[in-house]
XYZ file of C-alpha atoms in Angstrom:
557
model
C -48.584 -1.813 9.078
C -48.591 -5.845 7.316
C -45.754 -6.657 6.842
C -44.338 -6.421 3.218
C -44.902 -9.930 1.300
C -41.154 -11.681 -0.110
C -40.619 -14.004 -3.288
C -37.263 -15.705 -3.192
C -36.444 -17.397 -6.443
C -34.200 -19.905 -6.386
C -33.316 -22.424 -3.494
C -29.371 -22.762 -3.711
C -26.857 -21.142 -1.321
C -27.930 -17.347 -2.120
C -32.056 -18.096 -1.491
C -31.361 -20.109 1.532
C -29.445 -17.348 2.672
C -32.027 -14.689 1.620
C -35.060 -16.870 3.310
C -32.914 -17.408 6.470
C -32.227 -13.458 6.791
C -35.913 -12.372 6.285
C -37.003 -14.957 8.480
C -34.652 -13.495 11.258
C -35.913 -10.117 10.801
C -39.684 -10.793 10.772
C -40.296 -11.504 7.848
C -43.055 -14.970 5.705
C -40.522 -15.076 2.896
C -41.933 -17.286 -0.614
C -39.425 -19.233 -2.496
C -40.056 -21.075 -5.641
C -37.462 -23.660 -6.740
C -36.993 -25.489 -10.191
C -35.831 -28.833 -8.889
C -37.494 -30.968 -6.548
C -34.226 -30.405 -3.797
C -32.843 -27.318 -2.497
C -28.768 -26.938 -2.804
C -28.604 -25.504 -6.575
C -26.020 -26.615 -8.393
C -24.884 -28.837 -5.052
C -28.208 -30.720 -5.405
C -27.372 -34.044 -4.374
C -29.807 -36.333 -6.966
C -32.073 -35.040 -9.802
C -33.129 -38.721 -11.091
C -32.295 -38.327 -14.478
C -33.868 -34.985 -15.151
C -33.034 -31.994 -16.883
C -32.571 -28.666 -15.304
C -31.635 -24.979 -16.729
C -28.913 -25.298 -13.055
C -25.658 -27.071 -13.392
C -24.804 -29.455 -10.863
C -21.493 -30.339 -9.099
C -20.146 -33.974 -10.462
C -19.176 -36.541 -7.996
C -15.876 -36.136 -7.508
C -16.078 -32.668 -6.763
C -13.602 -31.466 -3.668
C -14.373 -27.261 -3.183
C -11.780 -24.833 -3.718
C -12.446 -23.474 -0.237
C -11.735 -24.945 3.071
C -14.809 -25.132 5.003
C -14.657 -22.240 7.509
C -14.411 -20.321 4.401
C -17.195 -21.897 2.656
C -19.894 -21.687 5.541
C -22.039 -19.376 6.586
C -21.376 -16.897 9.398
C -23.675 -18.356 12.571
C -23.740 -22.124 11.357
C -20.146 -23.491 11.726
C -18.681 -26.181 10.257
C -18.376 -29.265 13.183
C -14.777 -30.012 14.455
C -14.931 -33.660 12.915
C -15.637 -32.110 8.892
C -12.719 -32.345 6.827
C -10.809 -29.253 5.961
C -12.194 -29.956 2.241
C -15.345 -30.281 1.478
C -17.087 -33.360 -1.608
C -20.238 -32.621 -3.183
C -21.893 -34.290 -0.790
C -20.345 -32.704 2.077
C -21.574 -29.140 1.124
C -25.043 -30.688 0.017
C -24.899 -32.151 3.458
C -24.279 -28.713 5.127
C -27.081 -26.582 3.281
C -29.607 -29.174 4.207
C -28.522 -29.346 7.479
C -28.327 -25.544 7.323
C -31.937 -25.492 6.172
C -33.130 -27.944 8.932
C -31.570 -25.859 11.636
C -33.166 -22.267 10.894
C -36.674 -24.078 9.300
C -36.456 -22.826 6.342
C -37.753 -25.758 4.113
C -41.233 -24.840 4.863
C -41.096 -21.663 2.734
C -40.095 -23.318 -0.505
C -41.873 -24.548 -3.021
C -40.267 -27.576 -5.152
C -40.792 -28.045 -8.542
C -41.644 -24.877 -9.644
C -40.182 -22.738 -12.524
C -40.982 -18.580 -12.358
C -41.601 -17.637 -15.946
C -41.879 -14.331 -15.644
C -41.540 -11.272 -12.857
C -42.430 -8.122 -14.003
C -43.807 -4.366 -12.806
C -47.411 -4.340 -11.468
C -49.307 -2.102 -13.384
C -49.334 0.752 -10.352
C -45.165 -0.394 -9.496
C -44.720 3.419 -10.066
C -46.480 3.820 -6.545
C -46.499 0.538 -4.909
C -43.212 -0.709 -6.140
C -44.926 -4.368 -6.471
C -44.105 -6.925 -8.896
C -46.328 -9.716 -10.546
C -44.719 -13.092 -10.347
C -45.401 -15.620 -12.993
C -44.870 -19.728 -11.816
C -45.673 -23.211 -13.309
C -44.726 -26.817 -12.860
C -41.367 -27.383 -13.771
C -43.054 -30.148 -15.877
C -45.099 -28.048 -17.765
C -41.927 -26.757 -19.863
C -39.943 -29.706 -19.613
C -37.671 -30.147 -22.990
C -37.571 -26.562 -23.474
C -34.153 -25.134 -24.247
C -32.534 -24.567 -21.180
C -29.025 -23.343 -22.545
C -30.235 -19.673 -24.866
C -33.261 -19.368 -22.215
C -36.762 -19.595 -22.456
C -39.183 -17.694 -24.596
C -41.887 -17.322 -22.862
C -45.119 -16.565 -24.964
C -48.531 -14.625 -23.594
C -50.232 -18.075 -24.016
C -47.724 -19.614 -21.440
C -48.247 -17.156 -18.762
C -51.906 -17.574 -19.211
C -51.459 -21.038 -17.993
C -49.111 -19.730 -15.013
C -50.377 -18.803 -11.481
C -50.042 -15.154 -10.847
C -49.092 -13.502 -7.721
C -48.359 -10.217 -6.681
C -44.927 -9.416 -4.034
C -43.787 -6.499 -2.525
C -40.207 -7.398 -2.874
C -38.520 -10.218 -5.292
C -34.944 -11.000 -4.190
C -33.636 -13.223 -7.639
C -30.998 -15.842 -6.641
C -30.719 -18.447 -9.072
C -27.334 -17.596 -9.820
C -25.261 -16.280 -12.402
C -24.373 -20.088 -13.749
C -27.122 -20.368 -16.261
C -26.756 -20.206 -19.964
C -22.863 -22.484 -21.027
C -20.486 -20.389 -23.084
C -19.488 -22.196 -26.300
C -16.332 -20.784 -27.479
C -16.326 -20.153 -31.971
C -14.164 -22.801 -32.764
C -14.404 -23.510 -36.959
C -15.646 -26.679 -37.818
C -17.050 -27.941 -34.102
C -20.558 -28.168 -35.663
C -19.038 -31.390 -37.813
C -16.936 -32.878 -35.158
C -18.934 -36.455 -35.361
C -17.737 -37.052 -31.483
C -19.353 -35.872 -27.826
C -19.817 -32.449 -27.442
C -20.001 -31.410 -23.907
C -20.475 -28.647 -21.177
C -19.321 -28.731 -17.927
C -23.158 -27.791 -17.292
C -23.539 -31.073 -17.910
C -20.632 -33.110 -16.334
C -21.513 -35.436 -13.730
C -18.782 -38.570 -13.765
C -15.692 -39.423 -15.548
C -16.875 -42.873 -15.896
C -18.895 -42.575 -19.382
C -15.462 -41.593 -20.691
C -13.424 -44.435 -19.895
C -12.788 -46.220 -23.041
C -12.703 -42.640 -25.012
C -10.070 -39.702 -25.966
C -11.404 -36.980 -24.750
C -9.965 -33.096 -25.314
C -10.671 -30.550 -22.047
C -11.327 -27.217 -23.140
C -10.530 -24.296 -20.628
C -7.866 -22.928 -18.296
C -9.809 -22.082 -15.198
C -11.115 -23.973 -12.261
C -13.244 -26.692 -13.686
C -11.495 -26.851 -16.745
C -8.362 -28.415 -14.535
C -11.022 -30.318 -12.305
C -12.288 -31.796 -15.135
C -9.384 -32.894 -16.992
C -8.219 -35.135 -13.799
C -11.496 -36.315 -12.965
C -11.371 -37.739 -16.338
C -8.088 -38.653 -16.768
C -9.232 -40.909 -13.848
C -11.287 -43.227 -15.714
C -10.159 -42.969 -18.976
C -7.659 -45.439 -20.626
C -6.346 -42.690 -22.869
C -4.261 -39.619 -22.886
C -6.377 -36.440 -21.708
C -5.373 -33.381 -23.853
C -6.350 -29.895 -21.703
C -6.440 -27.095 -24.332
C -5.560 -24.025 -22.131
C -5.549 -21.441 -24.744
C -3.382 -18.763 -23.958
C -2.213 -20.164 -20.181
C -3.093 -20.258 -16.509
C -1.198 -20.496 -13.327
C -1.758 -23.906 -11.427
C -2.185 -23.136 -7.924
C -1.929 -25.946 -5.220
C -5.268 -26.115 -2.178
C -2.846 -27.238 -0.169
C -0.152 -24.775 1.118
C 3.378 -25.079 3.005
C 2.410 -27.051 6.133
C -0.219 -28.797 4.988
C -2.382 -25.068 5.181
C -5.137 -24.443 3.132
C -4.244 -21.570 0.484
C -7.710 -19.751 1.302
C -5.519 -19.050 4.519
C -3.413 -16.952 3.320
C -4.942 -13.733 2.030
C -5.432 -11.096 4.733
C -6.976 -7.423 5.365
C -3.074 -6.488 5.568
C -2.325 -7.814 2.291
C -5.709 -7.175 0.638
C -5.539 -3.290 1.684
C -1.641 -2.462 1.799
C -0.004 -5.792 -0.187
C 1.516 -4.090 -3.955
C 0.682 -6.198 -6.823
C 3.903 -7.403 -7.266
C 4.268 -8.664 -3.676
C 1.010 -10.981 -4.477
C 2.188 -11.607 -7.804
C 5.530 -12.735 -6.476
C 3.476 -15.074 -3.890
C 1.944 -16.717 -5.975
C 3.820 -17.568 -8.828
C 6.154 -18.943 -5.966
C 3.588 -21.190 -4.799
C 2.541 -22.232 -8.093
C 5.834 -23.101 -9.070
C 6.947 -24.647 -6.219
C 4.853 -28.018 -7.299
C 5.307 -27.533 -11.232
C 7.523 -25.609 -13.075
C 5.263 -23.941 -15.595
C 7.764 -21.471 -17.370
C 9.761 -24.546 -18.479
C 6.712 -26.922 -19.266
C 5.106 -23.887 -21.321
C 1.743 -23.692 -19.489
C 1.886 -19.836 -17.575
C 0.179 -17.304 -19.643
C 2.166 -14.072 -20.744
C 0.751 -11.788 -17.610
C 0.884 -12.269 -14.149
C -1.973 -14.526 -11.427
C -3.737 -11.379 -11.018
C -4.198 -10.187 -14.447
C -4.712 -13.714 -15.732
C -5.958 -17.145 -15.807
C -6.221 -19.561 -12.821
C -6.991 -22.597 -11.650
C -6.540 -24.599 -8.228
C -5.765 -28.257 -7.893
C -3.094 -30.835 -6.287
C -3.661 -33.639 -7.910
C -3.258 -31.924 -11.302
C 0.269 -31.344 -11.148
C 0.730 -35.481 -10.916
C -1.384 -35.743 -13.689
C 0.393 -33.702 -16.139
C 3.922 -35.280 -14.531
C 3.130 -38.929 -15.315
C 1.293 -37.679 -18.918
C -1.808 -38.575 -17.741
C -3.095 -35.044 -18.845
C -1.083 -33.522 -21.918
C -1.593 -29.536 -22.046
C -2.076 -28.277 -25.301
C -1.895 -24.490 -27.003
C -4.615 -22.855 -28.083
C -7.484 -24.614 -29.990
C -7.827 -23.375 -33.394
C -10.112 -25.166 -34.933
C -11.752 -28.618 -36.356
C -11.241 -31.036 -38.754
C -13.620 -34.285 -38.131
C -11.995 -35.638 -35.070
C -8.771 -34.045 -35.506
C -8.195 -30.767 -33.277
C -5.668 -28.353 -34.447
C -3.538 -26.163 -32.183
C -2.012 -22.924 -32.416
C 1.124 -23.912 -32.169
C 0.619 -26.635 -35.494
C 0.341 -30.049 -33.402
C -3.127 -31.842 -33.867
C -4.800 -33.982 -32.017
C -6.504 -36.996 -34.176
C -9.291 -39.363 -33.002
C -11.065 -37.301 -30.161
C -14.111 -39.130 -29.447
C -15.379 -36.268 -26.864
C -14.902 -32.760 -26.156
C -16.025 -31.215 -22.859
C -15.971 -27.622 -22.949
C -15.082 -26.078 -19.670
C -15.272 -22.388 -20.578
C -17.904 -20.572 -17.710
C -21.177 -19.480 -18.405
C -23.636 -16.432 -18.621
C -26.073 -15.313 -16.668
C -29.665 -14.973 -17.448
C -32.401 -12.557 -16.399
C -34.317 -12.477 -19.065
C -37.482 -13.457 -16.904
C -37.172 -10.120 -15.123
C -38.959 -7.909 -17.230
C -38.339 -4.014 -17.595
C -35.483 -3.888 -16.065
C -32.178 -3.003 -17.253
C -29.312 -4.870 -16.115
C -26.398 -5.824 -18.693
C -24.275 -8.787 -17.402
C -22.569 -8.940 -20.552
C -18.758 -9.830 -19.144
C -19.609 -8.357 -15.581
C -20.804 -4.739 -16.129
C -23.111 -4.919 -14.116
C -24.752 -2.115 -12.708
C -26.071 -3.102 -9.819
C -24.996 -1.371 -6.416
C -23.435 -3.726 -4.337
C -23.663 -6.378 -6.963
C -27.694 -6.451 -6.122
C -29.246 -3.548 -6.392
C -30.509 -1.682 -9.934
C -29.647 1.601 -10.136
C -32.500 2.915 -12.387
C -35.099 0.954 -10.351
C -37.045 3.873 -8.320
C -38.204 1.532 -5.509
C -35.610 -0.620 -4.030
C -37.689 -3.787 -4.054
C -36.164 -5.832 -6.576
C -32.827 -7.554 -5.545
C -30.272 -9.751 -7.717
C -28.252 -12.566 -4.855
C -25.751 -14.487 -5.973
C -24.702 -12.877 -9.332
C -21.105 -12.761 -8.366
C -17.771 -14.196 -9.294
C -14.584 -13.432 -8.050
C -11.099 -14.525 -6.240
C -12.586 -15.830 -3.229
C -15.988 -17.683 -1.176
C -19.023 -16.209 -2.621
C -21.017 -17.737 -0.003
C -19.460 -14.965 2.050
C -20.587 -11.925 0.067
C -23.969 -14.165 -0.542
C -24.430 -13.881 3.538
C -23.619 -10.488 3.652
C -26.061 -9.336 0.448
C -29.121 -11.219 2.271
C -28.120 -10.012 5.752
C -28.585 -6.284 3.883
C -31.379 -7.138 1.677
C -33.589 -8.347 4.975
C -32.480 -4.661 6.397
C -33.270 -2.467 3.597
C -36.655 -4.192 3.267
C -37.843 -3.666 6.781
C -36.312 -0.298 6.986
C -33.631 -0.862 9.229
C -31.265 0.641 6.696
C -31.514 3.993 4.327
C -32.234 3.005 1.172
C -28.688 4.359 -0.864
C -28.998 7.561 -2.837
C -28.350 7.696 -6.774
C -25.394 9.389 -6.431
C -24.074 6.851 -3.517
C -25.200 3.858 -6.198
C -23.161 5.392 -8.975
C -20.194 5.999 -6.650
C -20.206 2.317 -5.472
C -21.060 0.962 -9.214
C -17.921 2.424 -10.727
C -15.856 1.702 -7.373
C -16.385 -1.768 -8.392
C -15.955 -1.692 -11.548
C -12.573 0.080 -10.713
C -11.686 -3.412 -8.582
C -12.492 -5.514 -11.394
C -10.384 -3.826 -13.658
C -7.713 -3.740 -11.670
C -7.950 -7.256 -10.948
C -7.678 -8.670 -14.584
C -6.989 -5.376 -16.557
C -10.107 -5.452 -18.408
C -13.590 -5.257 -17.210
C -14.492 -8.517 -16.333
C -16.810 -10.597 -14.427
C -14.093 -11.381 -11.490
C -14.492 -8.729 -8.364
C -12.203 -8.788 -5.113
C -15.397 -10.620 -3.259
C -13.419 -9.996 0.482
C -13.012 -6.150 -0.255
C -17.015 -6.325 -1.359
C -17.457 -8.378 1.736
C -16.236 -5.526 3.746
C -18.176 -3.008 2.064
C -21.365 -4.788 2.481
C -20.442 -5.288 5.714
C -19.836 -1.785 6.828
C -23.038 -0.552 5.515
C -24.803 -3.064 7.761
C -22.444 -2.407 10.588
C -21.014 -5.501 10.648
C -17.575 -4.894 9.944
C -15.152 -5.922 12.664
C -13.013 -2.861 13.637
C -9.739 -3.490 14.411
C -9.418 -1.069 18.002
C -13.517 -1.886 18.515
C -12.022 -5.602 18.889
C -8.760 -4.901 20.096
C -10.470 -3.340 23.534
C -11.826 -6.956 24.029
C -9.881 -9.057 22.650
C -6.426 -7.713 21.306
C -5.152 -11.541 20.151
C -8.410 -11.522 17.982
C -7.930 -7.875 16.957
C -4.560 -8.831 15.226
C -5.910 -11.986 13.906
C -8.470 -10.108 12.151
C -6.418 -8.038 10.533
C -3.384 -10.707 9.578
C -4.903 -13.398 9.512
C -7.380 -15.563 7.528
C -10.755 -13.705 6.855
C -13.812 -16.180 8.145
C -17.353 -15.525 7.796
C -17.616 -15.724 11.825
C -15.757 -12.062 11.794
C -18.928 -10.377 10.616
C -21.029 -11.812 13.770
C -18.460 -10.033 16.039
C -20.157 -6.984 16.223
C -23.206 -4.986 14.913
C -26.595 -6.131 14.473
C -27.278 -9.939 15.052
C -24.058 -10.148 16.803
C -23.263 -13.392 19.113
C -19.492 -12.068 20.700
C -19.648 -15.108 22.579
C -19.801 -17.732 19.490
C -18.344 -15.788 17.000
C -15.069 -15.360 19.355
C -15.448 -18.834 19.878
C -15.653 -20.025 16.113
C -12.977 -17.396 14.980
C -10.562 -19.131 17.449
C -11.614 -22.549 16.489
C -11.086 -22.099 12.491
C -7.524 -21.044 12.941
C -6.470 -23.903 15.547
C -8.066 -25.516 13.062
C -6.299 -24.726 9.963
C -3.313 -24.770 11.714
C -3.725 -28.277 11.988
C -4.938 -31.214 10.357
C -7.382 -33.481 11.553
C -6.612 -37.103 11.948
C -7.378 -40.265 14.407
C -4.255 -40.655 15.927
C -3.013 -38.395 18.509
C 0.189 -35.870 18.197
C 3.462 -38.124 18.504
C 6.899 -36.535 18.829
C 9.560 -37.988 16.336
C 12.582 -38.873 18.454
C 15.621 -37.740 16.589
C 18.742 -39.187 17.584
C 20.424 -38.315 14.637
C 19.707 -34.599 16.017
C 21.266 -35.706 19.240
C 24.248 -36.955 18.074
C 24.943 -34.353 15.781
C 24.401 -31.816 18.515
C 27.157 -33.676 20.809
C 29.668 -33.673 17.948
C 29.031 -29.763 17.607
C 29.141 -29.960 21.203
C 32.320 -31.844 21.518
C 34.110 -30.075 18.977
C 33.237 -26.800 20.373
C 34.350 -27.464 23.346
C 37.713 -28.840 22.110
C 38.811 -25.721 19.927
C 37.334 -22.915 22.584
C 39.831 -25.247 25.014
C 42.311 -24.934 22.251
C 42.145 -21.531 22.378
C 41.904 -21.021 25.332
C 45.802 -23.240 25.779
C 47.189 -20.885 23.315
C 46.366 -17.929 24.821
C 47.225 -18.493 28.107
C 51.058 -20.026 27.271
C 51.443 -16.990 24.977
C 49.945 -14.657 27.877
C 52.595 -16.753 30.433
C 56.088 -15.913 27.899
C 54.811 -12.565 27.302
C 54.296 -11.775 31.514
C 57.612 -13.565 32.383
């Protein structure tokens, strides 16, 4: 029997992933990219040209420490920072792709138009796969999509796949927020799609819109540059979160299978706004939002907090509208003489080149099983990698979605019934209302993670590891969750390395890296105290030991 013929779209983290996983089980997967590197958004030079991908700016430092970040069976080296630049994670996915071959299947430079049923998909399940030059539709409008005309894809190449696995990411089309009068705002107009350096707005004031992640990365990458006051609109609040934890820790560290399965809300809640306050006090400065981490806003950063401290960045209420360059607030202060606004506030995703198939990512109803699969699709040969967001990695749920994928393809795993689909579907959706008390596009990604992972039989069971290793067993289950755990046992399992890596990331994280050896700090302020307490001790049990006895001696005689 041939084997069944793979398109991978896309060339960031998820198709690297989903090329490295079909290679490994047999298969000659094709992927078409749009830029002329792999990386996605991570993509370390595009020369000046436009893309319909985002990239990360310069000054980028990931929210994720880097055993957290990487994938399962390619570690991160002993000597790579905690933290990861741009460059560093560019760095690693090239390095990634080097190590497992993978470059060979992808094709740069080359834009799918268009997948769409074959016309016997009823029986075959096949799709026909539309590509050009990236060149050929350079200038079109890369932020609503692109219409794509019959006259276009009579230009395209046309090939016909037994499977398309789409992973070009759910960071496509910017989100403009209404805001009246921003069409005559005579300044910059901005997207974080677009950011790439804070240096263009040196000599300008410049207003951040957006209380998540990037809007806060943003603002102080900015506020680095420019000679002015940066003003970070956060609408209705967000919790400020530090990277770095008590002990110099990173906060990925913390969360746990003990506290992800058994922790109550208000025991997290309580966490964090602990943490978040310990570096800023955001009840008295006005920035917290009127519901709690989980249910709310958030954003990670350290050097924020120093930011807003020295004025640096000024946080404002919520933006209410326009008047020329003046921006007016909901709580009636204004803003005059903006000369740039940079909106920071997420994106949508776009599948509109899939044809024929129904799948509504409008605010993360999704119905796909396992965030990839479509449940009214008859044949299970159209995947979606990538198309997450949520309070963790995604590269770990990535991993695990291509590490399935691969299996269902060659057969090495039932194909999920309808009813199974539906179960999982509104299980989900049940997580991501819980998590933010509406349904939105933000999903536990470690409880998916273990999902995923238990269908493949991956999962690492506590008493399956506690017969081998009880230590790791223990860790697993209290301590930090790393991508390593899921090569423990089940198919593709290394116990050796895994074990190995596992151990490494938390000596690791429980330390941090420098070029000058452990030295002891010699406290002899700590001595002398302790002989005081010593001496004195000594003197009053002697004391009282005097007294007793000559009372004991008058009472005897």
């Amino acid at each position: 029997m041939p084997k069944p013929s793979v398109c991978v779209i896309g060339a960031g983290i998820s198709g690297l992933a989903a090329i490295k996983e079909c290679k490994n089980v047999g298969l000659d997967p094709v992927c078409y990219e749009l830029n002329s590197d792999l990386g996605g958004i991570w993509t370390s030079d595009r020369n000046g040209k436009t893309s319909n991908t985002p990239w990360a700016w310069d000054n980028l430092i990931t929210n994720t420490s880097k055993y957290i970040i990487t994938f399962s069976d390619f570690h991160a080296t002993q000597d790579t920072p905690p933290f990861l630049t741009r460059n560093d994670v560019y760095e690693y996915f090239r390095s990634y792709a080097e190590h497992f071959q993978l470059t060979d299947c992808i094709q740069y430079d080359t834009r799918v138009l268009k997948v769409r049923k074959t016309p016997d998909h009823s029986s075959t399940g096949q799709w026909e796969v539309f590509t050009c030059p990236t060149s050929q539709f350079h200038g079109r409008d890369k932020r609503c999509g692109l219409a794509v005309s019959k006259e276009d894809l009579n230009r395209c190449h046309k090939e016909v796949f037994d499977v398309v696995l789409v992973c070009s990411g759910c960071f496509k089309i910017p989100v403009y927020p209404e805001i009246p009068g921003l069409d005559s705002f005579p300044g910059i107009v901005r997207h974080s799609f677009d950011y790439k350096s804070g240096f263009v707005y040196e000599d300008k004031k410049v207003l951040v819109v957006g209380n998540s992640f990037s809007a806060g990365d943003v603002a102080n990458d900015v506020s680095m540059y420019s000679k002015k006051v940066v003003d970070l609109t956060v609408g209705r609040g967000t919790w400020i979160a530090p990277r770095v934890h008590h002990g110099g820790l990173p906060t990925d560290r913390n969360p746990s299978r003990y506290q992800l399965y058994y922790e109550t809300e208000e025991n997290t809640n309580n966490k964090i706004i602990a943490d978040c306050q310990s570096r800023l006090d955001h009840f008295a400065s006005g920035i917290n939002p009127d519901e709690p981490p989980t249910r709310s806003a958030f954003m990670l950063g350290d050097e924020i907090y120093l930011k807003i401290l020295t004025d640096r960045v000024r946080i404002k209420d919520e933006l209410l509208r326009f008047n020329g360059s003046t921006a007016e607030f909901k709580s009636g202060a204004k803003t005059c003489d903006i000369d740039a606004v940079i909106f920071c506030t997420g994106y949508k995703g776009d599948m509109s080149f899939v044809e024929d198939v129904n799948v509504s990512i409008d605010r993360g109803r999704m119905d796909l099983y396992n965030f990839m699969l479509p449940i009214e699709e008859k044949h299970h040969t159209l995947a979606f990698l990538g198309f997450l967001a949520g309070d963790g990695a995604p590269s770990q749920a990535i991993e695990l979605q291509a590490r399935y994928a691969a299996r269902l393809i060659t057969g090495k795993i039932a194909p999920p019934s309808k009813e199974a689909m539906k179960r999982n579907i509104e299980t989900m959706k049940s997580f991501s209302y819980a998590r933010k008390g509406k349904f939105s596009y933000q999903i536990p990604l470690l409880k998916l993670c273990d999902f995923i992972a238990s269908e493949i039989g991956v999962y690492p069971r506590f008493w399956r590891v506690f017969w081998r290793d009880p230590i790791l067993a223990f860790r697993l289950w209290s301590g930090p969750i790393f991508s390593a755990q899921y090569r423990l046992l089940g198919p593709d399992s290394d116990w050796k390395k895994a074990r190995a890596a596992c151990y490494r990331a938390h000596e690791v994280m429980t330390s941090n890296p420098t070029e000058r050896g452990k030295v002891t700090v010699r406290r002899d302020d700590v001595t002398a105290a302790r002989r005081r307490q010593l001496f004195f001790l000594i003197c009053g049990v002697s004391a009282m030991v005097a007294v007793g006895y000559v009372g004991f001696s008058r009472s005897w005689f």
